[in-house]
Coordinates of C-alpha atoms and ligand atoms in Angstrom, one line a residue:
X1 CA 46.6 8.7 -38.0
X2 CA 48.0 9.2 -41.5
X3 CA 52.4 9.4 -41.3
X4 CA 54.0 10.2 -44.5
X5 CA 57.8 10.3 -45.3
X6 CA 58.5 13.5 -47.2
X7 CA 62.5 13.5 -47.3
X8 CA 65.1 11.3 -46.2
X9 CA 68.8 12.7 -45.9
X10 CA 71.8 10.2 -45.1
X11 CA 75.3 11.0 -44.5
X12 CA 77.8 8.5 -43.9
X13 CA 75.5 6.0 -43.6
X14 CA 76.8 2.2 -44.5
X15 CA 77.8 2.6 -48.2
X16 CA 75.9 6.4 -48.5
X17 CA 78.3 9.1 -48.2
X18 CA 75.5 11.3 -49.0
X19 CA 71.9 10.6 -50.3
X20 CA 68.8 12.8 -50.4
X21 CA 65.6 10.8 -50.7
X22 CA 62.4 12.7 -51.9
X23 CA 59.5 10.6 -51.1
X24 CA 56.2 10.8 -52.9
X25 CA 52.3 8.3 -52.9
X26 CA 54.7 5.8 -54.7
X27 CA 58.7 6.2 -55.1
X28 CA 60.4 3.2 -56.5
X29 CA 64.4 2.9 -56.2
X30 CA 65.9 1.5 -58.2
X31 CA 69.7 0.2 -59.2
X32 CA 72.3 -3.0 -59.7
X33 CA 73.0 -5.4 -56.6
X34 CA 74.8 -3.9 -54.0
X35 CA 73.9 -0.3 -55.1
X36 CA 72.5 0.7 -51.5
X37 CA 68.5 -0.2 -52.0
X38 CA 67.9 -1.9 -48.9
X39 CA 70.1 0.6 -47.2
X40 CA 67.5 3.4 -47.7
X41 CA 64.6 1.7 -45.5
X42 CA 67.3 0.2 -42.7
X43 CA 68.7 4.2 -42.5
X44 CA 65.1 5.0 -41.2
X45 CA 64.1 2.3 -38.9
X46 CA 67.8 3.4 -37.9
X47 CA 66.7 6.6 -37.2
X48 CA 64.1 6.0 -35.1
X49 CA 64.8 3.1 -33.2
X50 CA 69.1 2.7 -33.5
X51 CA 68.2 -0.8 -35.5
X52 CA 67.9 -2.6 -39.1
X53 CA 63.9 -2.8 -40.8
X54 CA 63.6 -5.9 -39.1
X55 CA 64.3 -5.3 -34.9
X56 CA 68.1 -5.7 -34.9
X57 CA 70.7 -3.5 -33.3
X58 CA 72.4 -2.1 -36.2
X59 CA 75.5 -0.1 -36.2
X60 CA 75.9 2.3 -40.0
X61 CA 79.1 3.4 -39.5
X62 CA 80.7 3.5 -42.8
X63 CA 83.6 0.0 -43.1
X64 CA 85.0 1.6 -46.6
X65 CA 85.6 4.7 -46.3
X66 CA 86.9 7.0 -43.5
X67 CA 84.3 9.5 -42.2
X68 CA 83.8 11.5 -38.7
X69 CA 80.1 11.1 -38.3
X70 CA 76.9 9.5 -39.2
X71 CA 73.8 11.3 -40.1
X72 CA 70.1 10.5 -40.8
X73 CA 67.3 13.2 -40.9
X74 CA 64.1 12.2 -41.8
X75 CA 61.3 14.8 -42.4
X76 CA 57.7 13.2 -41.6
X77 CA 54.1 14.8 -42.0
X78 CA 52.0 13.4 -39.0
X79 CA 48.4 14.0 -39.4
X80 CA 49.4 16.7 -41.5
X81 CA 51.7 18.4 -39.0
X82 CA 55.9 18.3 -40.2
X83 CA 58.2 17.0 -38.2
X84 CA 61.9 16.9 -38.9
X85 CA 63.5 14.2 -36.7
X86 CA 67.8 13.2 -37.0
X87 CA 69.9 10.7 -35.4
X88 CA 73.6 11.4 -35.6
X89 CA 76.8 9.1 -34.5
X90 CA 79.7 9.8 -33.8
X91 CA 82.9 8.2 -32.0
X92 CA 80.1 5.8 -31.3
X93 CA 78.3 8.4 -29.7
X94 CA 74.2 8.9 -30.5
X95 CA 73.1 12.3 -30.6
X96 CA 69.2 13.4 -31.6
X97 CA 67.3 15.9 -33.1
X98 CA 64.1 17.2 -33.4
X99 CA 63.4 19.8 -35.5
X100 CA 67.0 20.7 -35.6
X101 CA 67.3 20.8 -32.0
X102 CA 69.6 18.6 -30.0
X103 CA 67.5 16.5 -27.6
X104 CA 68.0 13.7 -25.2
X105 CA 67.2 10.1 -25.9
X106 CA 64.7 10.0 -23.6
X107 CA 62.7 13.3 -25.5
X108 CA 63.5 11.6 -28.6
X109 CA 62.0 8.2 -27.7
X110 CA 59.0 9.8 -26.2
X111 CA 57.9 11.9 -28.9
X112 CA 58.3 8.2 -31.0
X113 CA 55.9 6.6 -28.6
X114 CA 53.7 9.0 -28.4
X115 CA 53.1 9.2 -31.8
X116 CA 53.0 5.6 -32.7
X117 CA 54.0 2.1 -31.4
X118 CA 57.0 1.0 -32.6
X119 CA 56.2 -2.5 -33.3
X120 CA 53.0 -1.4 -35.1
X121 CA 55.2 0.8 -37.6
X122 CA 57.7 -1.6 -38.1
X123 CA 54.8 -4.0 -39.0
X124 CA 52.9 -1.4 -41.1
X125 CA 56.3 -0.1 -42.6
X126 CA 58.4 -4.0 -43.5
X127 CA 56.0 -6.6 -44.9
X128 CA 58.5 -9.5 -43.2
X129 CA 58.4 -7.7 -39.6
X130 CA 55.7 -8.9 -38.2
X131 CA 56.5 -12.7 -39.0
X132 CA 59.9 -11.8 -37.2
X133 CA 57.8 -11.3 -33.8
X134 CA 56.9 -14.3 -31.1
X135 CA 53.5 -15.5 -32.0
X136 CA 52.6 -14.3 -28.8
X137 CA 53.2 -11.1 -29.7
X138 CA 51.9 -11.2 -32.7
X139 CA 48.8 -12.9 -31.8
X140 CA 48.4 -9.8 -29.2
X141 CA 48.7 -7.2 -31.8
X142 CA 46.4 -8.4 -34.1
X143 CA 43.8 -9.0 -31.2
X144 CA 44.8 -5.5 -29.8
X145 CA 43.5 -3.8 -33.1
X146 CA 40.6 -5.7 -34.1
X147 CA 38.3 -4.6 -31.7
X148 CA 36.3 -6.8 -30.0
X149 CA 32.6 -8.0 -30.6
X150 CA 29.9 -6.1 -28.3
X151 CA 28.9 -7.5 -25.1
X152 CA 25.2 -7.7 -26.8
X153 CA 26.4 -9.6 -29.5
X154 CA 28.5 -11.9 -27.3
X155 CA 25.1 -12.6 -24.6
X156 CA 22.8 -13.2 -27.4
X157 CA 25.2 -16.3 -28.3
X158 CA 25.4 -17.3 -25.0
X159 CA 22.5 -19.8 -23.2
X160 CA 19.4 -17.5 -22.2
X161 CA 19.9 -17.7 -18.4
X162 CA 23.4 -16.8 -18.7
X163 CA 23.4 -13.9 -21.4
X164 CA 20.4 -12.7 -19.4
X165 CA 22.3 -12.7 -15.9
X166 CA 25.3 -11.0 -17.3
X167 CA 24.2 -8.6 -19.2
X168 CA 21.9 -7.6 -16.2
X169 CA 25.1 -7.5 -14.3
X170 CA 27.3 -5.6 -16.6
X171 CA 25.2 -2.5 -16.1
X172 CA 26.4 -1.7 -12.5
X173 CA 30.2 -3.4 -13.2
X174 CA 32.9 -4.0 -15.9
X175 CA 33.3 -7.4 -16.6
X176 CA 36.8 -7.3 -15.2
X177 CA 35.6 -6.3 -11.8
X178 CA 32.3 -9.0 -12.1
X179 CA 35.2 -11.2 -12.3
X180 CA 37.2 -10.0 -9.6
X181 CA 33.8 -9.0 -7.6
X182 CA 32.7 -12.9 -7.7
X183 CA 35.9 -14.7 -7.3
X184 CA 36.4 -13.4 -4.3
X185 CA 33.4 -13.6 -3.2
X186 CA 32.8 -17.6 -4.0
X187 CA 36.5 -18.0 -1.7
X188 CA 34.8 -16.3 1.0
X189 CA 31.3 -18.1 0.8
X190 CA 32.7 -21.2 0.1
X191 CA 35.4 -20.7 3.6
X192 CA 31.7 -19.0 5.3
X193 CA 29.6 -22.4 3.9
X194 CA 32.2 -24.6 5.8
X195 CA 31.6 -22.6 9.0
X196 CA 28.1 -22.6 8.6
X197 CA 27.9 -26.5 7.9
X198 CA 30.0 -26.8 11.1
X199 CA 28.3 -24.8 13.0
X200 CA 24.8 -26.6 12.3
X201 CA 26.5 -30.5 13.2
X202 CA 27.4 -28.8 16.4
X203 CA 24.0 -27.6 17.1
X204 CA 23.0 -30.6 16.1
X205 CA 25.0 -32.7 18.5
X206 CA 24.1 -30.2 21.2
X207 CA 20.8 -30.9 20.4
X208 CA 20.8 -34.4 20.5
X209 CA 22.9 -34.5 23.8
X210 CA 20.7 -32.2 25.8
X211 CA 17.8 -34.1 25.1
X212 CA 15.6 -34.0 28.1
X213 CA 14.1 -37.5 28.8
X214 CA 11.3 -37.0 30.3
X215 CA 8.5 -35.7 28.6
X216 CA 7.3 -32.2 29.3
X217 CA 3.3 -32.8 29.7
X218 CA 4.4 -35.4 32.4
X219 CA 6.8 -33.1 34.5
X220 CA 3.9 -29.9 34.4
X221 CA 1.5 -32.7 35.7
X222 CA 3.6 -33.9 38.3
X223 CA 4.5 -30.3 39.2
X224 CA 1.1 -29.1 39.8
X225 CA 0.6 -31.5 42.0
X226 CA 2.8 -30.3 44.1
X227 CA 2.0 -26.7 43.5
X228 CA -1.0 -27.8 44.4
X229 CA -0.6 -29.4 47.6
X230 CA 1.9 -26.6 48.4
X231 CA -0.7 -24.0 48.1
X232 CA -2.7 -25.8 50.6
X233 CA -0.2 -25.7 52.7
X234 CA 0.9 -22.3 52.9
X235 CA -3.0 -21.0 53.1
X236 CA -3.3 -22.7 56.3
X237 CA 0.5 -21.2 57.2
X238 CA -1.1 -17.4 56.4
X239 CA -4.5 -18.0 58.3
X240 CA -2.3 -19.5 61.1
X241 CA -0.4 -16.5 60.9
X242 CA -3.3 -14.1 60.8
X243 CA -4.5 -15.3 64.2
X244 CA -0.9 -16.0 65.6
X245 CA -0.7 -12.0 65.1
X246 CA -3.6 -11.6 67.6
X247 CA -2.3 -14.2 70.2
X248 CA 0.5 -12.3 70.3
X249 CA -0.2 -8.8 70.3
X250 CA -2.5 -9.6 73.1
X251 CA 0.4 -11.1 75.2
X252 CA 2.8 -8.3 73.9
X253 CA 0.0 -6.6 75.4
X254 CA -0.3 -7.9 79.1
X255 CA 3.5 -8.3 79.4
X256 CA 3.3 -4.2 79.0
X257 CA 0.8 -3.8 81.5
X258 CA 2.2 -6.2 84.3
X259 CA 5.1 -4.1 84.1
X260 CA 2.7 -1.3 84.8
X261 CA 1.5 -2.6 87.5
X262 CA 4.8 -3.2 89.3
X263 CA 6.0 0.2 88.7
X264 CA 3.0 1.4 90.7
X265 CA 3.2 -1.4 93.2
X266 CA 6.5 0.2 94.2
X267 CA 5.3 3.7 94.5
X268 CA 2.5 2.6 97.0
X269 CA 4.8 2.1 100.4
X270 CA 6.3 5.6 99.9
X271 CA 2.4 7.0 99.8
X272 CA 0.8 4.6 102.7
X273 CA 3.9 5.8 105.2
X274 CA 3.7 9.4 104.3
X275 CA 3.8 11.3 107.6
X276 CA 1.3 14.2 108.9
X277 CA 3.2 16.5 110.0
X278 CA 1.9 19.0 113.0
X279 CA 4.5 21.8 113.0
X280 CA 4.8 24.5 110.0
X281 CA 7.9 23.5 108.0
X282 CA 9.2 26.9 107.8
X283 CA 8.4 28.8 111.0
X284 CA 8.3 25.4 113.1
X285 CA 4.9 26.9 114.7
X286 CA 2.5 23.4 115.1
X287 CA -0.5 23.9 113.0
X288 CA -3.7 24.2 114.5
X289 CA -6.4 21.6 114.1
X290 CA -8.0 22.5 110.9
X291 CA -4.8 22.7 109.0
X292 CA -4.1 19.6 110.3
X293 CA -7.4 17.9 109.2
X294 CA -6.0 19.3 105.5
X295 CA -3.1 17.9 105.2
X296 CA -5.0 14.8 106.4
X297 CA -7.9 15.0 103.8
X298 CA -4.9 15.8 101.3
X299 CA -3.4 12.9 101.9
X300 CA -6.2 10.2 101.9
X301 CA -7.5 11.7 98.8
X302 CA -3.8 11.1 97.1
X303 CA -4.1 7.4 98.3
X304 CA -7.6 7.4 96.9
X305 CA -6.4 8.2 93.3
X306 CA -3.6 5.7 93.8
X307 CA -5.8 2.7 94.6
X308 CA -8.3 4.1 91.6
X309 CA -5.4 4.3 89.1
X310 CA -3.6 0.9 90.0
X311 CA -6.8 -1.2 90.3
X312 CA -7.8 -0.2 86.5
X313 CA -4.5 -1.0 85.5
X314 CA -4.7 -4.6 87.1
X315 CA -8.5 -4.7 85.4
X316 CA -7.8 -3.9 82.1
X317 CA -4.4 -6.6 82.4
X318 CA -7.1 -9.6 84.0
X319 CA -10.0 -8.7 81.2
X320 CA -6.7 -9.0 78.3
X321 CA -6.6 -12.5 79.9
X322 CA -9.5 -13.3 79.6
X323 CA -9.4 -12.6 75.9
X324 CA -6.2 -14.5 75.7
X325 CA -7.5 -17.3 77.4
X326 CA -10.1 -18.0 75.0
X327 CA -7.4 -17.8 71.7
X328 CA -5.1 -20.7 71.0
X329 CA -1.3 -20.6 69.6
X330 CA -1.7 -22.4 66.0
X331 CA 1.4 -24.4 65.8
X332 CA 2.3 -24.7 61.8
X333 CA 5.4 -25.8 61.9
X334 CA 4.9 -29.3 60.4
X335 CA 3.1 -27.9 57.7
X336 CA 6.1 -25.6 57.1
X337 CA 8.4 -28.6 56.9
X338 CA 6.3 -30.1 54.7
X339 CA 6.1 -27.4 52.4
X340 CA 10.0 -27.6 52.1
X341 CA 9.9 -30.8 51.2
X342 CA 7.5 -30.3 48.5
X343 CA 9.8 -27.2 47.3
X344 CA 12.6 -30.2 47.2
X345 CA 10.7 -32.5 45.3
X346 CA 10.3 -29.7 42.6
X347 CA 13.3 -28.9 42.1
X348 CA 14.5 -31.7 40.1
X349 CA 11.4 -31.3 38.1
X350 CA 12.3 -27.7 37.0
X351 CA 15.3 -28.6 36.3
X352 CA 14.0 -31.2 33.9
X353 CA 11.7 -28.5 32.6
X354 CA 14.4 -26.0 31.9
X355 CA 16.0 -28.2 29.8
X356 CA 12.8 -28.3 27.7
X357 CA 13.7 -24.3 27.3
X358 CA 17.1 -24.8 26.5
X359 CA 15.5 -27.1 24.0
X360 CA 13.5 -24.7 22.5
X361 CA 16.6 -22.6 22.4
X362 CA 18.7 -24.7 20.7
X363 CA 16.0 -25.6 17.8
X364 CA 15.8 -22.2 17.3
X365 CA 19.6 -22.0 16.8
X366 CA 19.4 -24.8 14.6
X367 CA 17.1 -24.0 12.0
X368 CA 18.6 -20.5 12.4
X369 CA 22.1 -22.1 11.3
X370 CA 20.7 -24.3 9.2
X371 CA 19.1 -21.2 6.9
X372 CA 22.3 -19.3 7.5
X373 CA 23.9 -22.6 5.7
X374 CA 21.0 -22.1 3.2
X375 CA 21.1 -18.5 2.3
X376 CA 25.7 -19.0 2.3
X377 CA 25.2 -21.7 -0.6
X378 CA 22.9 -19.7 -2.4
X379 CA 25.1 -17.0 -2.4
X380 CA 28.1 -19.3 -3.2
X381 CA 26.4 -20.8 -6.0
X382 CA 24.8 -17.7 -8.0
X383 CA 28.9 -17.2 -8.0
X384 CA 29.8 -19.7 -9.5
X385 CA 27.4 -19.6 -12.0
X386 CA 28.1 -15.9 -12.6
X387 CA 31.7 -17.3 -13.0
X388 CA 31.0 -20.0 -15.0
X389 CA 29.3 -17.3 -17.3
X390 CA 31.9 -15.2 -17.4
X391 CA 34.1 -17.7 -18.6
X392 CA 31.4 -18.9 -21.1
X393 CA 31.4 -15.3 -22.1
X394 CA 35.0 -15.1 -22.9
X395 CA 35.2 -18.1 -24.5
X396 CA 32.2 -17.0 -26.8
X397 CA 33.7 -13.4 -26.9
X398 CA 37.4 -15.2 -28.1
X399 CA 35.3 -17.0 -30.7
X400 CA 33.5 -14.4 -32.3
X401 CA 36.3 -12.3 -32.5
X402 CA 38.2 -15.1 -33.7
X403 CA 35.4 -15.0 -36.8
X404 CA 35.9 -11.2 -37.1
X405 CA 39.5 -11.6 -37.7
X406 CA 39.3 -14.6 -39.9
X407 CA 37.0 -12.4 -42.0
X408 CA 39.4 -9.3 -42.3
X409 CA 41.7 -11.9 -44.5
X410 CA 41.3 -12.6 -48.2
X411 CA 44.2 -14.9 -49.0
X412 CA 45.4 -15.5 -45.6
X413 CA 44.2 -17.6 -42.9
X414 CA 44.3 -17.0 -39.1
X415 CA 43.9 -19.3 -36.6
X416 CA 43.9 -17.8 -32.8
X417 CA 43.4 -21.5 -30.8
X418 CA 44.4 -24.9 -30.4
X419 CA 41.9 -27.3 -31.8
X420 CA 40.3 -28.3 -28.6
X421 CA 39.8 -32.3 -27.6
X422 CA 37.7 -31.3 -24.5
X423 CA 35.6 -28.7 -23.4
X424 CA 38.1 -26.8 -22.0
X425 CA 38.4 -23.3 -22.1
X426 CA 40.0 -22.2 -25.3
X427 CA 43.8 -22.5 -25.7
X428 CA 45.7 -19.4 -27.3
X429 CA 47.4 -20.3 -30.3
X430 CA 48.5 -18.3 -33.5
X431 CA 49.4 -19.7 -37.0
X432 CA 48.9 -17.5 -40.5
X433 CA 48.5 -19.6 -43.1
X434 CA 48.4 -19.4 -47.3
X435 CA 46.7 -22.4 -49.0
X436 CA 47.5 -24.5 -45.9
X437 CA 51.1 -23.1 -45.8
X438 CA 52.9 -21.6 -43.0
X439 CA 54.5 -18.2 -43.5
X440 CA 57.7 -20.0 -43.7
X441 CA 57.3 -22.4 -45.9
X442 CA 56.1 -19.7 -48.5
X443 CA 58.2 -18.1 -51.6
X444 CA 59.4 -14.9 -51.6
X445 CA 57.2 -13.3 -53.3
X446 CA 54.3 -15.6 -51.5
X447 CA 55.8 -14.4 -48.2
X448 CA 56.0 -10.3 -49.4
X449 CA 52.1 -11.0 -50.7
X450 CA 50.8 -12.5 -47.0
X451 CA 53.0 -9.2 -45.7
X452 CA 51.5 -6.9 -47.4
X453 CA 48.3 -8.4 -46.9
X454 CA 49.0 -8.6 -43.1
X455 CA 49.8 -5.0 -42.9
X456 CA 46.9 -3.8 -44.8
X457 CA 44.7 -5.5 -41.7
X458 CA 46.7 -4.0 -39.2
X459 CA 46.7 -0.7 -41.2
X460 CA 42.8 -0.9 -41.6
X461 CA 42.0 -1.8 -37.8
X462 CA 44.2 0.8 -35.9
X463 CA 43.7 3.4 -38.6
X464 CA 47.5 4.3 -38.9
X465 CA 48.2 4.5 -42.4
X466 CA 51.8 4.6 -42.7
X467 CA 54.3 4.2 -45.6
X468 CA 55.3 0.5 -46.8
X469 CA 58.9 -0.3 -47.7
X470 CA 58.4 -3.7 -50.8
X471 CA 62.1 -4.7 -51.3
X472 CA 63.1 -7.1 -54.0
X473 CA 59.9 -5.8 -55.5
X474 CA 61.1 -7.5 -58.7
X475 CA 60.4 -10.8 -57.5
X476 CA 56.5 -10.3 -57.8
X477 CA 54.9 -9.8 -61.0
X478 CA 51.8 -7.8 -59.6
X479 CA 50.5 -6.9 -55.8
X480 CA 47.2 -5.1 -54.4
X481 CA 48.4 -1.4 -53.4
X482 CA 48.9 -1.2 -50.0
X483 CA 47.8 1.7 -47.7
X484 CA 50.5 4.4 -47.1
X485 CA 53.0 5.8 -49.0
X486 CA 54.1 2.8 -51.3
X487 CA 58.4 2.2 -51.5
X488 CA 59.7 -0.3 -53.7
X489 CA 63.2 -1.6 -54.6
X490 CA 64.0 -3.1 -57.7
X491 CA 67.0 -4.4 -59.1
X492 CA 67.5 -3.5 -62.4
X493 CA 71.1 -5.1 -63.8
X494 CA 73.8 -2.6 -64.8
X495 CA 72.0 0.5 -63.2
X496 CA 73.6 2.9 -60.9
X497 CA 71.1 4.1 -58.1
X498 CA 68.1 5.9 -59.2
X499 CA 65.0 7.2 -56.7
X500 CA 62.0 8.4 -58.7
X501 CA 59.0 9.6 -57.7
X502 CA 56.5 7.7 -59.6
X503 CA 52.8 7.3 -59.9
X504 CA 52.9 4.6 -62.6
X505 CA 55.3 1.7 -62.2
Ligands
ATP601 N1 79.0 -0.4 -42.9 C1 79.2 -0.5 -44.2 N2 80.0 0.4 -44.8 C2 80.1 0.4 -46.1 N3 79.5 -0.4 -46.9 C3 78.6 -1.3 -46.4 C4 78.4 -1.3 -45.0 N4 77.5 -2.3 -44.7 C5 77.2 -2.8 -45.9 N5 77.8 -2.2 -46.9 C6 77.7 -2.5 -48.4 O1 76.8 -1.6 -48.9 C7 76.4 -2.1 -50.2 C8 74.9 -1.9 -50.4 O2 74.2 -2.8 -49.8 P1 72.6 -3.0 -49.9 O3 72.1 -4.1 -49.1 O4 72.0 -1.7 -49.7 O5 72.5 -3.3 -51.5 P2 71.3 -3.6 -52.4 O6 71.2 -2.6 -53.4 O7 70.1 -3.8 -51.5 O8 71.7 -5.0 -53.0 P3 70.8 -6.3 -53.5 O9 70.3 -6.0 -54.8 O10 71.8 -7.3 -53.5 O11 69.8 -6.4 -52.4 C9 76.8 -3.5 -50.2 O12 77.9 -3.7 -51.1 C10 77.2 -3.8 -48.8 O13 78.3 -4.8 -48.7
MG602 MG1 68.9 -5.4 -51.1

């Protein structure tokens, strides 16, 4: 960004009633004391921030003659574009302009700041501004425009492992969010490695307390045994049972058929007392011989049938008991007893058992915890080394940009950080020194020299190029031309005020 001043009008402004200032690449000013030299640069910082060339509120209105208003107009070429800018006062009131129309502040200030910071052009423009800053501040700007070294630059300077981490990192993420990625991340792993160390004792402990005491090959011998024995047992019980079933279907058997036989029992009176009858039942006529004889035959052959029926009832009964006879009840009921108190016996040893299981359970917890723990501090410790790196990486970065800026100055040195006692990280610190001198310790014409010198740097690394204001120029015999538009004041005894353009001094 190139800014050039092209005119400068004042108009009641401190001791100018009216003053038209035509800039060129050098104008030099120059006149008596008191003429209304250093008036000329204050009437612009004036104009565009309400304050004197360095930083403090100033108020122009005339104290030696009577006048109604203030005015400043200042007509600027930005980046080759014109711009005609005016501040006005009156009755204490501020008014603005730009290009002749009236604005607000807030317009006015805005088109400033957009353009250029303010502190930058007060730098670039006054040679003493800067050293009129907090070395905080100042310290800032300087890093703010001298860029800083290139990641690659910074990881080759930094041990192998680290450089070769980082820069593997800083393809997926800033190194702002790395930062912010990994410190939260080592406060939850380090809160999640606490758990997981807990979490393993307690295994542990449960472990330990659940030990079963008996040994496992001991308790599946003695339970065989008994599953064993038990087996025996209940394979007599089921053959028992098999011929039980036999025994008593064939009593089942005969109980059915007894009742049989006294169902028929009680048919047989009705049948042996059944009257013949010699008279017809309808007509009462008695029957003659051979009907008679029928009802006889009938009869006798009904009985015979009976006796046939009821007597293979009462056989096929005797020849079941027969059968029944010859089979024995098995009685199993001791071995049943006994097989409950085998069952007893074994059920302490499952219970031992089980807690072999529960064993096997709880290792598997335990070496499952105790990898979790693993894996958590693994995590939490490629953190803190990506941490540790980062701030390695900053320190590094701090120093070499600390090199670059040292190497932008001729005459003036720099230093950025406290001389360090430990290996801390580095301490911010700012100090411009000439020959071993602080700024303020220097001579006036020392002190406009390490300016000038300043502002050329600044000038240089945020490419604004911007006019310089050298006032008192008299008191130095010879200075480097600065970049920008060069302004200088001289006093020159018995002269009235005089502004030339000049390109030779
Ligand atoms: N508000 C004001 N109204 C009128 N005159 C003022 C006002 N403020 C300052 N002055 C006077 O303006 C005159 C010019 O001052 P200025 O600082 O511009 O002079 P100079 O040419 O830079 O002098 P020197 O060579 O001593 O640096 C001085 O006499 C000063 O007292
Ligand atoms: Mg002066």
């Amino acid at each position: 960004m190139q800014i050039k001043f092209k005119e400068l009008t004042l108009n009641n402004f401190k001791s100018h009633q009216e003053l038209t200032v035509n800039f060129g690449e050098r104008t030099v000013i120059t006149g008596d004391n008191a003429k209304g030299k250093s008036t000329i640069p204050q009437a612009i910082t004036w104009l565009l921030y309400g304050m004197d060339a360095l930083g403090s509120k100033l108020d122009p209105t005339p104290i030696t003659y009577e006048a109604d208003q203030t005015m400043v107009s200042l007509l600027l070429n930005v980046d080759g574009k014109d711009l005609l800018l005016g501040r006005e006062l009156v009755k204490g009131k501020a008014k603005y302009y730009i290009n002749e129309v009236p604005s607000k502040a807030t317009e006015f200030n805005e088109v400033l700041t957009e353009m250029f910071d303010k502190d930058l052009f007060l730098s670039l423009f006054n040679p003493n501004y800067f050293f009129t800053l907090n070395w905080t501040k100042q310290r800032k700007m300087i890093l703010q425009y001298v860029s800083a070294p290139a990641n690659k630059q910074v990881f080759k300077e930094l041990p192998e492992a680290q450089g070769n981490k980082l820069s593997e990192l800083v393809k997926k993420h800033s190194m702002k969010n790395l930062k912010e990625i990994h410190r939260e991340n080592k406060n939850k792993l380090n809160k999640q490695y606490i758990a997981a160390q807990s979490r393993t004792k307690t295994l542990k402990e449960q472990l330990e307390n659940n030990a079963p005491t008996v040994p496992l090959e001991s308790l599946n011998a003695e339970d065989s045994i008994l599953k064993k024995e038990i087996q025996e047992l209940e394979s007599v019980i089921d053959s028992a049972a098999e011929k039980n079933s036999e025994f008593n279907s064939l009593q089942s058997q005969i109980l059915a058929l007894n009742d049989q036989i006294e169902m028929s029992k009680e048919r047989w009176p009705k049948l042996r007392d059944e009257k013949i009858e010699d008279t017809c039942r309808t007509c009462k006529r008695p029957l003659d011989e051979e009907s008679i004889q029928a009802v006889e035959d009938d009869k006798s052959k009904r009985v015979d049938e009976y006796k046939a029926q009821h007597n293979e009832i009462v056989n096929k009964r005797n020849t079941l008991k027969e059968k029944l006879k010859v089979l024995e009840y098995i009685d199993v009921s001791e071995q049943r007893t006994k097989v409950r108190e085998l069952e007893a016996k074994r059920s302490p040893l499952q219970q031992e058992m089980s807690k072999h299981k529960q064993l096997e359970g709880l290792q598997e917890q335990v070496s499952e915890a105790e990898n979790n723990e693993k894996h958590t501090l693994l995590s939490l410790n490629e953190s803190i080394f990506i941490l540790d790196s980062i701030k390695d990486f900053e320190a590094k970065e701090a120093e070499l940009q600390a090199e670059k800026v040292k190497g932008l100055f001729e005459n003036l040195s720099i230093k950025l950080f406290k001389e360090l006692k430990t290996s801390d990280e580095p301490q911010p610190d700012f100090e411009i020194e000439k020959d071993g001198k602080g700024y303020k310790k220097l001579s006036l014409s020392e002190g406009i020299r390490a300016g000038l010198e300043l502002r050329n740097v600044l000038s240089e690394q945020s490419e604004v190029i911007a006019p310089v204001f050298v006032d008192n120029a008299e008191s130095i015999t010879k200075f480097k031309e600065p970049n920008g538009q060069l302004i200088i004041s001289r006093v020159v005894a018995g002269k009235e005020l005089e502004v030339k353009v000049d390109e030779q001094d």
